[in-house]
XYZ file of C-alpha atoms in Angstrom:
687
model
C -55.630 -174.168 249.140
C -53.553 -175.740 251.083
C -50.997 -174.589 253.926
C -47.848 -175.924 253.235
C -44.649 -175.369 255.414
C -41.058 -176.394 254.348
C -37.712 -175.029 255.914
C -34.190 -175.500 255.793
C -31.706 -174.822 258.694
C -27.831 -173.966 257.979
C -25.621 -173.597 261.092
C -26.695 -172.842 264.623
C -28.752 -170.152 263.943
C -31.010 -169.610 260.935
C -32.746 -166.403 259.345
C -36.276 -167.513 258.342
C -39.401 -164.845 256.641
C -42.928 -165.452 257.448
C -45.343 -163.643 255.634
C -48.836 -163.389 256.302
C -51.255 -163.553 253.616
C -53.970 -164.659 251.774
C -55.916 -164.715 249.029
C -59.441 -164.312 248.166
C -62.370 -165.909 245.986
C -65.026 -163.258 245.049
C -68.521 -164.072 244.032
C -68.738 -161.544 241.580
C -65.113 -161.458 239.810
C -61.626 -163.460 239.411
C -59.581 -164.173 242.506
C -58.514 -160.905 244.341
C -54.886 -161.080 244.844
C -53.113 -159.666 247.886
C -49.750 -157.627 248.651
C -46.746 -159.423 250.321
C -43.482 -159.018 251.626
C -40.373 -159.462 248.970
C -38.460 -162.716 250.399
C -34.633 -161.835 250.957
C -33.048 -164.732 249.001
C -32.010 -168.377 250.540
C -34.749 -167.660 253.342
C -37.553 -169.615 253.540
C -41.255 -168.276 253.756
C -43.587 -170.254 256.066
C -47.150 -170.064 256.110
C -48.570 -169.894 259.153
C -51.951 -172.096 260.638
C -54.736 -170.359 262.388
C -57.681 -171.684 264.759
C -60.968 -169.912 264.116
C -61.575 -168.481 267.805
C -64.628 -165.986 269.156
C -63.133 -163.716 272.119
C -61.750 -165.197 274.873
C -58.917 -164.041 276.964
C -55.844 -162.683 275.797
C -53.269 -164.623 278.179
C -55.231 -167.805 276.947
C -54.769 -166.978 273.131
C -51.157 -166.104 273.501
C -50.374 -169.464 275.468
C -46.997 -171.023 274.160
C -47.858 -172.807 270.949
C -46.961 -176.835 270.422
C -43.418 -177.861 270.340
C -42.336 -174.089 271.055
C -43.728 -172.279 268.100
C -43.804 -168.908 268.170
C -47.448 -167.594 268.546
C -48.434 -164.619 267.012
C -51.749 -163.009 268.219
C -54.121 -160.531 266.637
C -56.119 -158.649 268.867
C -59.080 -156.475 267.440
C -61.140 -153.718 268.903
C -63.730 -151.323 267.399
C -63.163 -147.235 267.745
C -66.999 -146.254 267.633
C -65.722 -142.709 267.589
C -63.475 -143.425 264.337
C -65.817 -145.154 261.659
C -63.289 -146.723 259.208
C -60.602 -147.386 262.047
C -60.154 -150.076 263.946
C -57.498 -150.947 266.689
C -54.968 -153.912 266.600
C -52.462 -155.220 268.735
C -50.120 -157.876 267.182
C -48.575 -159.617 270.312
C -45.635 -162.332 269.986
C -45.027 -165.409 272.600
C -41.256 -166.318 271.370
C -39.922 -169.612 272.582
C -36.128 -169.093 274.135
C -34.493 -170.350 270.777
C -35.692 -167.542 268.853
C -32.796 -165.191 268.945
C -33.881 -162.503 267.083
C -37.613 -161.085 265.385
C -38.256 -158.197 262.621
C -41.781 -157.476 261.896
C -42.803 -155.812 259.045
C -46.200 -154.282 258.521
C -47.772 -155.304 255.062
C -50.973 -153.422 255.176
C -51.163 -149.898 255.779
C -51.460 -149.135 259.927
C -50.802 -146.233 262.003
C -48.613 -147.244 265.039
C -49.884 -145.600 268.203
C -47.562 -147.647 270.533
C -44.972 -150.857 271.141
C -43.861 -152.704 273.669
C -40.415 -154.482 273.574
C -40.139 -153.318 269.530
C -37.777 -150.813 268.305
C -38.900 -148.828 265.174
C -36.434 -149.114 262.207
C -39.037 -147.343 260.044
C -42.835 -146.524 259.384
C -43.614 -150.355 258.694
C -39.937 -152.247 260.317
C -39.940 -153.198 263.946
C -36.849 -154.855 265.652
C -37.829 -157.149 268.996
C -35.481 -155.479 271.696
C -34.898 -159.205 272.378
C -35.531 -159.140 276.043
C -39.272 -158.394 276.256
C -41.253 -161.656 276.705
C -44.092 -160.725 275.152
C -43.330 -158.031 272.453
C -46.415 -156.061 270.591
C -46.926 -153.448 268.541
C -50.262 -151.788 268.571
C -51.647 -149.656 265.469
C -54.732 -148.050 263.901
C -55.703 -149.689 260.779
C -58.687 -148.786 258.251
C -60.011 -152.117 256.773
C -61.933 -150.889 254.366
C -61.229 -152.344 251.245
C -63.352 -151.962 247.756
C -64.016 -153.431 244.418
C -65.912 -152.847 241.128
C -67.280 -156.136 240.106
C -70.094 -156.245 237.637
C -71.714 -159.934 236.892
C -74.141 -162.694 238.194
C -72.906 -162.723 241.780
C -71.877 -159.035 241.987
C -73.556 -156.355 244.002
C -74.677 -152.706 243.592
C -72.268 -151.294 245.887
C -68.456 -151.118 246.121
C -67.163 -152.788 249.704
C -65.652 -156.226 250.274
C -64.918 -155.346 253.624
C -66.133 -152.571 255.980
C -66.176 -150.856 259.375
C -69.245 -148.719 260.285
C -68.055 -147.755 263.684
C -70.709 -149.687 265.084
C -69.797 -153.157 263.868
C -66.871 -154.124 261.450
C -66.599 -157.140 259.107
C -62.615 -156.830 258.314
C -59.948 -158.799 256.879
C -56.926 -159.610 259.215
C -54.261 -157.321 259.497
C -51.217 -158.675 257.677
C -47.546 -158.833 258.386
C -44.683 -160.460 257.816
C -41.577 -161.781 260.057
C -37.955 -162.545 259.844
C -36.679 -164.099 262.877
C -33.587 -166.608 263.917
C -33.317 -169.469 266.165
C -31.279 -172.110 267.290
C -31.846 -175.886 267.346
C -35.027 -177.116 266.068
C -37.304 -174.919 263.672
C -40.316 -172.972 265.585
C -43.516 -172.802 263.408
C -45.547 -169.974 263.372
C -48.804 -170.379 264.781
C -51.077 -167.056 263.711
C -54.244 -166.641 266.133
C -56.848 -164.133 266.132
C -59.006 -162.471 269.005
C -61.535 -159.752 269.674
C -61.135 -157.339 272.216
C -65.110 -157.410 273.111
C -67.682 -159.078 271.270
C -67.092 -160.349 268.389
C -65.660 -163.536 266.280
C -62.685 -164.526 263.947
C -61.864 -167.120 261.295
C -59.066 -167.961 259.617
C -59.101 -164.417 257.611
C -61.943 -162.690 258.815
C -62.742 -160.971 261.971
C -66.427 -159.628 262.817
C -66.253 -156.642 265.658
C -69.762 -156.405 267.657
C -72.668 -158.785 268.907
C -72.889 -162.075 267.391
C -74.430 -165.222 268.203
C -72.773 -168.320 266.395
C -74.448 -171.576 265.512
C -72.855 -174.613 264.903
C -73.219 -178.229 263.701
C -71.048 -181.387 262.927
C -71.428 -183.601 259.871
C -69.605 -185.355 257.133
C -66.111 -184.842 259.254
C -66.633 -181.166 258.927
C -67.683 -178.362 261.727
C -70.003 -175.588 260.388
C -69.564 -172.334 262.103
C -72.129 -169.974 261.387
C -71.616 -166.415 262.432
C -74.752 -164.241 262.717
C -74.356 -160.580 263.698
C -76.978 -158.922 265.749
C -76.955 -156.347 263.005
C -77.936 -158.964 260.401
C -81.227 -159.834 259.361
C -81.232 -163.206 258.086
C -83.797 -164.108 255.041
C -83.031 -167.672 256.081
C -83.022 -169.126 259.454
C -79.445 -170.303 260.564
C -80.987 -173.968 260.696
C -81.669 -173.748 257.023
C -78.211 -172.241 255.816
C -76.346 -175.350 257.837
C -78.935 -177.735 256.578
C -78.031 -176.563 252.956
C -74.247 -176.631 253.517
C -73.967 -180.172 255.112
C -76.387 -181.610 252.244
C -73.886 -180.247 249.962
C -70.861 -181.256 251.980
C -72.134 -184.915 251.915
C -72.845 -184.633 248.156
C -69.349 -183.090 246.976
C -67.119 -186.312 247.014
C -64.208 -184.072 245.368
C -61.915 -184.518 248.735
C -60.371 -181.716 250.274
C -62.939 -181.251 253.444
C -61.868 -179.010 255.834
C -61.911 -179.732 259.340
C -63.880 -176.463 260.241
C -66.085 -174.013 257.943
C -66.712 -170.384 258.708
C -69.321 -168.294 257.481
C -70.241 -165.326 257.878
C -73.594 -163.043 257.701
C -72.900 -159.599 256.224
C -75.103 -157.130 257.767
C -76.428 -155.130 255.235
C -77.906 -151.958 257.021
C -75.180 -150.048 256.878
C -72.854 -150.887 254.045
C -73.308 -151.613 250.151
C -71.311 -154.657 249.589
C -69.519 -154.891 246.315
C -70.248 -158.699 245.795
C -72.696 -160.805 247.194
C -70.679 -163.262 248.850
C -66.786 -163.708 249.278
C -64.635 -166.616 250.108
C -60.938 -166.270 251.469
C -58.338 -168.249 253.174
C -59.089 -172.183 253.408
C -62.261 -172.370 254.599
C -64.269 -169.401 255.174
C -66.403 -166.768 253.483
C -69.155 -164.038 254.122
C -72.613 -163.821 252.497
C -75.008 -160.801 252.370
C -77.607 -161.432 255.127
C -80.502 -161.552 252.551
C -79.224 -163.677 250.339
C -81.474 -166.588 249.890
C -80.900 -170.601 249.244
C -83.617 -171.071 246.897
C -82.639 -169.826 243.787
C -80.100 -171.030 241.121
C -77.130 -168.885 242.184
C -77.316 -169.763 245.719
C -74.353 -168.072 247.121
C -74.008 -169.723 250.471
C -73.532 -172.765 248.020
C -71.449 -170.780 245.727
C -69.281 -169.942 248.383
C -69.111 -173.012 249.937
C -67.867 -174.974 246.704
C -64.607 -172.177 246.742
C -63.556 -173.871 250.448
C -63.252 -177.729 248.238
C -61.738 -176.092 245.586
C -57.710 -176.770 246.631
C -56.516 -176.670 242.964
C -54.491 -173.565 241.805
C -54.916 -172.558 238.045
C -53.350 -171.320 235.440
C -54.277 -168.662 232.641
C -55.896 -171.885 230.561
C -57.678 -173.103 233.622
C -58.285 -170.071 235.395
C -62.368 -170.496 234.221
C -62.654 -173.753 236.134
C -62.876 -172.099 239.465
C -66.333 -169.695 238.984
C -67.641 -172.483 236.581
C -67.621 -175.289 238.657
C -68.574 -173.031 241.748
C -71.685 -171.533 239.680
C -72.508 -174.828 238.250
C -72.826 -177.019 241.566
C -74.575 -173.932 243.634
C -77.118 -174.678 240.865
C -76.982 -178.501 240.666
C -76.819 -178.932 244.197
C -79.790 -176.320 245.045
C -81.515 -178.505 242.560
C -80.802 -182.075 244.260
C -81.613 -180.264 247.738
C -84.964 -179.377 246.111
C -84.854 -175.751 246.470
C -85.666 -175.262 242.973
C -86.897 -176.911 239.946
C -85.420 -178.060 236.815
C -87.266 -175.456 235.001
C -84.933 -172.793 237.069
C -81.841 -174.793 236.900
C -82.085 -174.915 233.382
C -82.885 -171.416 232.889
C -79.722 -170.719 235.104
C -77.335 -172.854 232.978
C -79.096 -171.772 229.541
C -77.811 -168.171 230.226
C -74.603 -169.698 228.723
C -76.190 -169.686 225.212
C -76.457 -166.351 224.374
C -74.744 -164.881 221.597
C -72.683 -162.816 223.999
C -70.672 -165.287 224.109
C -70.316 -166.905 220.608
C -66.769 -165.521 220.499
C -65.602 -166.483 223.883
C -62.616 -169.188 224.213
C -63.009 -170.416 228.208
C -59.203 -171.471 227.717
C -58.420 -167.779 226.757
C -59.198 -164.978 228.798
C -58.552 -162.513 226.789
C -61.903 -163.276 224.936
C -64.088 -163.323 227.869
C -67.118 -161.001 227.696
C -69.972 -160.329 230.074
C -67.981 -162.609 232.935
C -68.265 -165.786 230.658
C -66.277 -167.850 233.257
C -69.700 -167.890 235.389
C -71.967 -167.894 232.818
C -70.828 -169.920 229.516
C -68.217 -171.850 232.483
C -70.862 -172.913 234.432
C -72.765 -174.284 231.187
C -69.568 -175.831 229.996
C -68.847 -177.478 233.343
C -72.521 -179.293 232.984
C -71.834 -180.404 229.791
C -68.625 -182.007 230.619
C -70.312 -183.614 233.707
C -73.031 -184.900 231.065
C -70.291 -186.206 228.558
C -68.789 -187.851 231.544
C -71.668 -189.736 232.797
C -72.878 -190.332 229.323
C -69.614 -192.083 228.143
C -69.031 -194.157 231.476
C -72.572 -195.064 232.178
C -72.866 -192.832 234.952
C -69.894 -194.534 237.029
C -67.716 -191.358 236.030
C -68.867 -187.471 236.818
C -67.047 -184.380 236.997
C -66.448 -184.625 240.647
C -64.273 -187.347 240.121
C -61.799 -185.024 237.632
C -62.200 -181.799 240.658
C -61.196 -184.675 243.042
C -57.981 -185.550 240.708
C -57.027 -181.745 240.577
C -57.152 -181.227 244.099
C -54.898 -183.833 245.104
C -52.288 -182.126 242.213
C -49.297 -180.188 243.878
C -49.051 -178.072 241.059
C -50.972 -175.278 239.162
C -53.104 -176.869 236.839
C -52.339 -176.657 233.231
C -54.800 -177.189 230.216
C -52.858 -180.472 229.516
C -53.166 -181.772 233.331
C -56.906 -180.572 232.982
C -57.779 -182.763 229.906
C -55.689 -185.862 231.591
C -57.645 -185.447 234.411
C -61.038 -185.891 232.343
C -59.356 -188.987 230.401
C -58.269 -190.931 233.600
C -62.246 -190.309 234.570
C -63.861 -191.128 231.659
C -61.563 -191.861 228.718
C -60.928 -190.246 225.147
C -64.569 -189.006 224.407
C -65.255 -186.967 227.026
C -61.564 -185.698 226.755
C -62.315 -184.554 223.151
C -65.335 -182.764 224.454
C -63.718 -181.109 227.133
C -60.585 -179.652 224.960
C -63.880 -178.516 222.535
C -65.748 -177.265 225.386
C -62.488 -175.025 226.461
C -60.468 -174.064 223.473
C -63.027 -173.446 220.956
C -66.073 -170.732 220.581
C -68.464 -173.243 219.741
C -72.075 -172.465 220.861
C -73.219 -174.118 224.063
C -76.601 -175.798 224.372
C -78.370 -176.863 227.382
C -79.891 -180.145 228.070
C -83.732 -180.817 228.979
C -85.176 -182.672 231.712
C -85.669 -185.634 230.308
C -82.136 -186.423 229.477
C -81.318 -184.777 233.212
C -83.717 -187.830 234.623
C -81.669 -190.721 232.613
C -78.073 -189.261 233.371
C -78.498 -187.587 236.654
C -81.174 -189.811 237.868
C -85.281 -188.800 238.122
C -85.290 -185.238 239.156
C -86.760 -185.828 242.739
C -89.949 -184.040 244.198
C -89.370 -180.614 243.813
C -91.758 -178.308 245.817
C -92.623 -174.832 244.916
C -94.384 -172.508 247.307
C -96.042 -169.465 246.556
C -98.837 -166.805 247.872
C -101.980 -166.922 246.183
C -102.529 -164.967 243.242
C -106.407 -163.843 243.722
C -107.921 -161.575 246.422
C -109.567 -164.486 247.401
C -106.885 -166.286 248.855
C -106.678 -164.199 251.999
C -108.985 -163.974 254.714
C -109.821 -162.020 257.604
C -111.430 -163.675 260.398
C -112.007 -162.464 264.112
C -114.375 -160.412 266.215
C -115.074 -158.081 263.488
C -115.563 -159.716 260.400
C -115.032 -163.203 257.947
C -114.436 -161.810 254.525
C -111.963 -162.245 251.401
C -109.204 -158.817 251.359
C -107.346 -157.335 248.859
C -103.764 -156.995 248.491
C -101.712 -155.050 250.112
C -103.441 -156.662 253.207
C -104.764 -154.393 256.111
C -105.624 -155.684 259.263
C -106.866 -154.320 262.980
C -104.815 -156.192 265.766
C -106.669 -159.308 266.725
C -107.405 -160.447 264.000
C -106.609 -163.845 262.055
C -105.186 -163.530 258.627
C -105.797 -167.224 256.468
C -103.386 -167.447 253.130
C -104.333 -169.853 250.906
C -100.338 -171.113 250.066
C -100.102 -172.581 247.089
C -97.819 -175.758 246.129
C -96.968 -177.167 243.405
C -94.943 -180.458 242.672
C -92.741 -179.869 239.616
C -90.433 -182.679 239.994
C -90.541 -186.178 238.692
C -91.528 -187.769 241.640
C -94.460 -187.601 244.395
C -92.762 -186.428 247.658
C -93.616 -184.592 250.959
C -94.177 -180.963 251.015
C -93.734 -178.546 253.783
C -95.451 -175.254 253.397
C -94.806 -172.618 255.650
C -95.878 -168.814 256.649
C -93.227 -166.768 257.379
C -93.375 -163.180 259.235
C -90.536 -160.813 258.658
C -88.696 -164.194 257.945
C -89.651 -166.098 261.297
C -91.803 -168.949 261.060
C -95.449 -168.844 262.192
C -97.644 -171.540 260.497
C -96.833 -174.833 258.282
C -98.385 -177.398 257.053
C -97.093 -180.842 255.381
C -98.600 -183.686 253.160
C -98.189 -185.315 250.071
C -98.059 -184.611 246.850
C -98.124 -185.896 242.851
C -95.417 -185.287 240.483
C -97.050 -182.599 238.654
C -99.695 -181.920 241.301
C -100.882 -178.374 242.813
C -103.282 -177.864 245.499
C -103.649 -174.884 248.217
C -102.983 -175.261 251.704
C -104.315 -172.496 254.140
C -101.708 -171.098 256.921
C -102.955 -168.832 259.459
C -101.636 -166.161 261.968
C -103.249 -163.926 264.483
C -101.799 -160.857 264.681
C -101.547 -158.844 267.790
C -99.651 -156.077 267.415
C -99.789 -153.249 265.249
C -96.998 -152.679 262.416
C -95.884 -153.437 259.233
C -94.973 -157.062 258.209
C -93.454 -158.896 255.366
C -95.345 -162.160 255.026
C -94.108 -165.044 252.950
C -94.410 -168.020 251.470
C -91.322 -169.808 249.622
C -89.843 -166.719 247.785
C -92.808 -164.846 247.292
C -93.867 -161.938 249.781
C -96.774 -159.507 250.505
C -97.041 -156.712 252.907
C -99.545 -156.675 255.810
C -100.025 -153.295 257.789
C -101.696 -153.935 260.948
C -103.437 -151.243 263.076
C -105.214 -150.688 265.833
C -109.206 -150.605 265.095
C -110.386 -147.682 263.953
C -112.766 -145.541 265.892
C -116.965 -145.861 264.995
C -118.371 -142.835 263.528
C -121.682 -141.362 264.428
C -122.771 -139.807 261.246
C -126.672 -138.758 262.711
C -129.205 -139.247 265.450
C -132.885 -139.327 265.170
C -135.393 -140.046 267.571
C -138.979 -141.412 267.655
C -140.886 -138.393 269.499
C -139.909 -134.565 269.486
C -142.362 -133.935 272.516
C -142.958 -136.190 275.513
C -144.432 -135.853 279.343
C -142.051 -135.524 281.840
C -140.908 -138.901 283.420
C -141.220 -140.511 279.968
C -138.482 -141.837 277.651
C -137.397 -141.237 273.905
C -135.978 -143.558 271.934
C -132.973 -142.455 270.308
C -131.388 -144.216 267.059
C -127.422 -143.616 266.172
C -126.366 -144.541 262.610
C -122.861 -145.721 262.807
C -120.472 -146.338 260.275
C -116.784 -147.106 259.627
C -115.049 -145.061 256.913
C -111.736 -146.691 257.686
C -109.550 -149.376 255.483
C -109.322 -151.382 258.863
C -112.318 -152.610 261.183
C -113.494 -150.122 263.642
C -113.974 -151.123 267.452
C -115.522 -148.962 270.190
C -118.519 -147.865 272.340
C -121.053 -145.226 271.359
C -122.033 -143.156 274.155
C -125.726 -141.646 274.034
C -126.245 -138.471 275.741
C -128.634 -136.040 277.486
C -128.506 -132.365 277.526
C -124.477 -133.392 277.144
C -124.185 -135.751 280.049
C -123.522 -139.582 279.098
C -126.352 -141.703 280.279
C -126.352 -145.013 278.020
C -123.671 -146.985 276.022
C -123.585 -149.643 273.071
C -120.792 -151.614 272.022
C -119.922 -151.928 268.379
C -117.946 -153.580 265.835
C -118.013 -152.740 261.724
C -115.885 -153.828 258.757
C -114.388 -151.312 256.769
C -117.352 -149.914 254.640
C -119.830 -150.875 257.211
C -122.578 -149.314 258.404
C -125.182 -149.840 261.359
C -127.677 -148.125 263.855
C -127.762 -148.372 267.429
C -130.496 -147.551 269.640
C -131.173 -146.106 273.604
C -134.560 -145.464 275.550
C -133.125 -142.231 277.330
C -135.711 -141.233 280.247
C -136.466 -137.313 280.320
C -137.663 -136.774 284.013
C -137.913 -132.850 284.091
C -140.021 -130.585 281.800
C -138.467 -128.232 279.402
C -136.118 -128.187 276.182
C -133.593 -131.390 276.156
C -131.192 -132.261 273.896
C -130.373 -135.880 273.402
C -127.502 -137.339 271.346
C -125.287 -139.965 270.498
C -121.288 -139.831 269.779
C -120.103 -136.649 267.886
C -123.154 -136.128 265.857
C -125.335 -133.163 266.105
C -128.049 -133.560 269.342
C -131.877 -133.712 268.703
C -134.103 -131.085 270.867
C -137.021 -133.057 272.370
C -139.603 -130.853 274.264
C -140.771 -132.232 277.634
C -144.250 -131.046 278.968
C -145.504 -131.279 282.574
C -148.730 -133.326 283.044
C -150.880 -130.261 283.067
C -149.485 -128.741 279.955
C -151.800 -130.241 277.925
C -151.650 -133.654 275.771
C -148.074 -134.492 274.705
C -147.229 -134.888 271.066
C -148.927 -132.975 268.454
C -152.113 -130.990 268.457
C -155.376 -132.546 266.910
C -154.066 -135.996 267.173
C -156.663 -138.818 267.943
C -156.472 -140.777 270.884
C -157.546 -140.433 275.019
C -157.785 -137.009 275.780
C -160.347 -134.059 277.057
C -163.801 -134.211 275.047
C -165.868 -131.224 274.401
C -168.745 -132.329 277.033
C -165.830 -133.154 279.566
C -164.582 -129.678 278.812
C -167.588 -127.900 279.556
C -168.452 -129.773 283.219
C -165.016 -128.330 283.996
C -165.412 -125.252 283.245
C -168.560 -124.992 285.189
C -166.946 -126.605 288.497
C -164.091 -124.300 288.046
C -167.092 -120.790 288.390
C -168.849 -122.614 291.023
C -165.202 -123.180 292.807
C -164.833 -119.582 292.058
C -168.535 -118.197 293.728
C -167.647 -120.145 296.994
């Protein structure tokens, strides 16, 4: 979508109208049109240029433009106490040759302050022609909603939203009428944030962000990642996919800068999965994945490469080509296999679309431009390759359409196809778009013949059986069931499954993620059609609930502090001993928790600790621990371990008679010795 500037000068002073407006291509429906101020007859509308910025000083943003252009700067700020409302200040830097300026508010806003502007009515303000830097400050409700269905639609309703803590919004729109003398000044439209945030050509994010950039293929990609966002893909992977698509798409219309915003989903239910607006910017929900055929990151990027405008007859091309190339480029990048690509496009074969004529939107059903349109785009690409011995593709047609200055009519579309591939592809294009003829998807053999052999396609996943998860460490070495439960300090090993579903041997790089962060990886080579398991390990040091992932598959891992071992009972080797002797106390220790137990069992004598034994147990395990406890004094003594009921032991003095139970054999007093002792005692008393 190209910016154009045109104008004319009549007399010493010329009056012009500048309208700030933009359309949006929405993943989930047709283009969203925006309101514009009416243009007075005989006056000229100028497009406004804009450079994406991130914060910065207002003085720098308001510096006079090249050749003395009018500089219009919108400054945006959160109002946390008023969710659904942001503060906007529109400031103008006017060259001397501008004689008058009238500004119209296109969007709804409540003006709270002006400097150098006089109010004409609620939406119209005139410059006082003396203030050097006039401004208008207003409150703006940026919330925009939609109701969409289809492959790129989402369950919510918002296109733009302000939560109070952060906001993803469209820039406030105005139009201006001004007079000038001498050479015609242009209008340089700029934006900044008053506080943390980032801006694009039409989008503003307010709140803490980090920005990741990469320049490749003549384009600078700027990825804005809010602190409130939780990306399912790393910024580096997203930029990899975008820059690879930039290289593969040879359709012209490469914008110098592309800005992508990750839309947080913690507070807002978005109405679409992504939205492209302006020339080269878009937002995508933070949890969207790269490894699926409806790759929203690539779908929105393809929209930035569509400079052509359509008529009713060719309107289907906008979403059809975005959907087709999103799937095709994802296949080319090895993020999906041909089976997934085939399944995505084959949705256009459904009987739902039997009466759909793509060039007639009134016949569309169930988002036919996305679904049947994507398959039709693929069939046309196939026909061009087959009819030209692979020297022409659909990309050549898109390049031709992008170079045109007028909206693409059906005739212009068919002529572009014929110019690229000849009469037969033109006839195919006419049949695909002008009739309700059912479409069919091609197979992998045909794809390999006309698009090139499907490269190595690595599919990664989690193990299907419990024996694919193993815990090791200080407590156990054992297989686990899912969902996995671990104790802190345990090491989990996952047997990741790697399968090459492509047509060539290739390298794999299996990666284990925890909450989206890569923690382990392994690489190697795998033949076409091959499959193997790759062990990937990670030690969990902190308790919590984690999402473990390999490829697009995830499972839950719950990590807890080790459980406390439980003493279920104690026993002693003797219930009667002499003072000064020891008794052996044996404790039965068990772990009834779902995670390993680790701790110390304390042995006691009359409630006082006298010995400790360390113990570690796997879930459900039982063991025994023993300690020899000395009993130095006579009496009834209670010995125990842990919280189990103590055992009473009778402790006798050396003269109390034999220790142990009566009637036992072994050393002690015999009958003759007892008689002798009695005689000696009698003699002693007589003395």
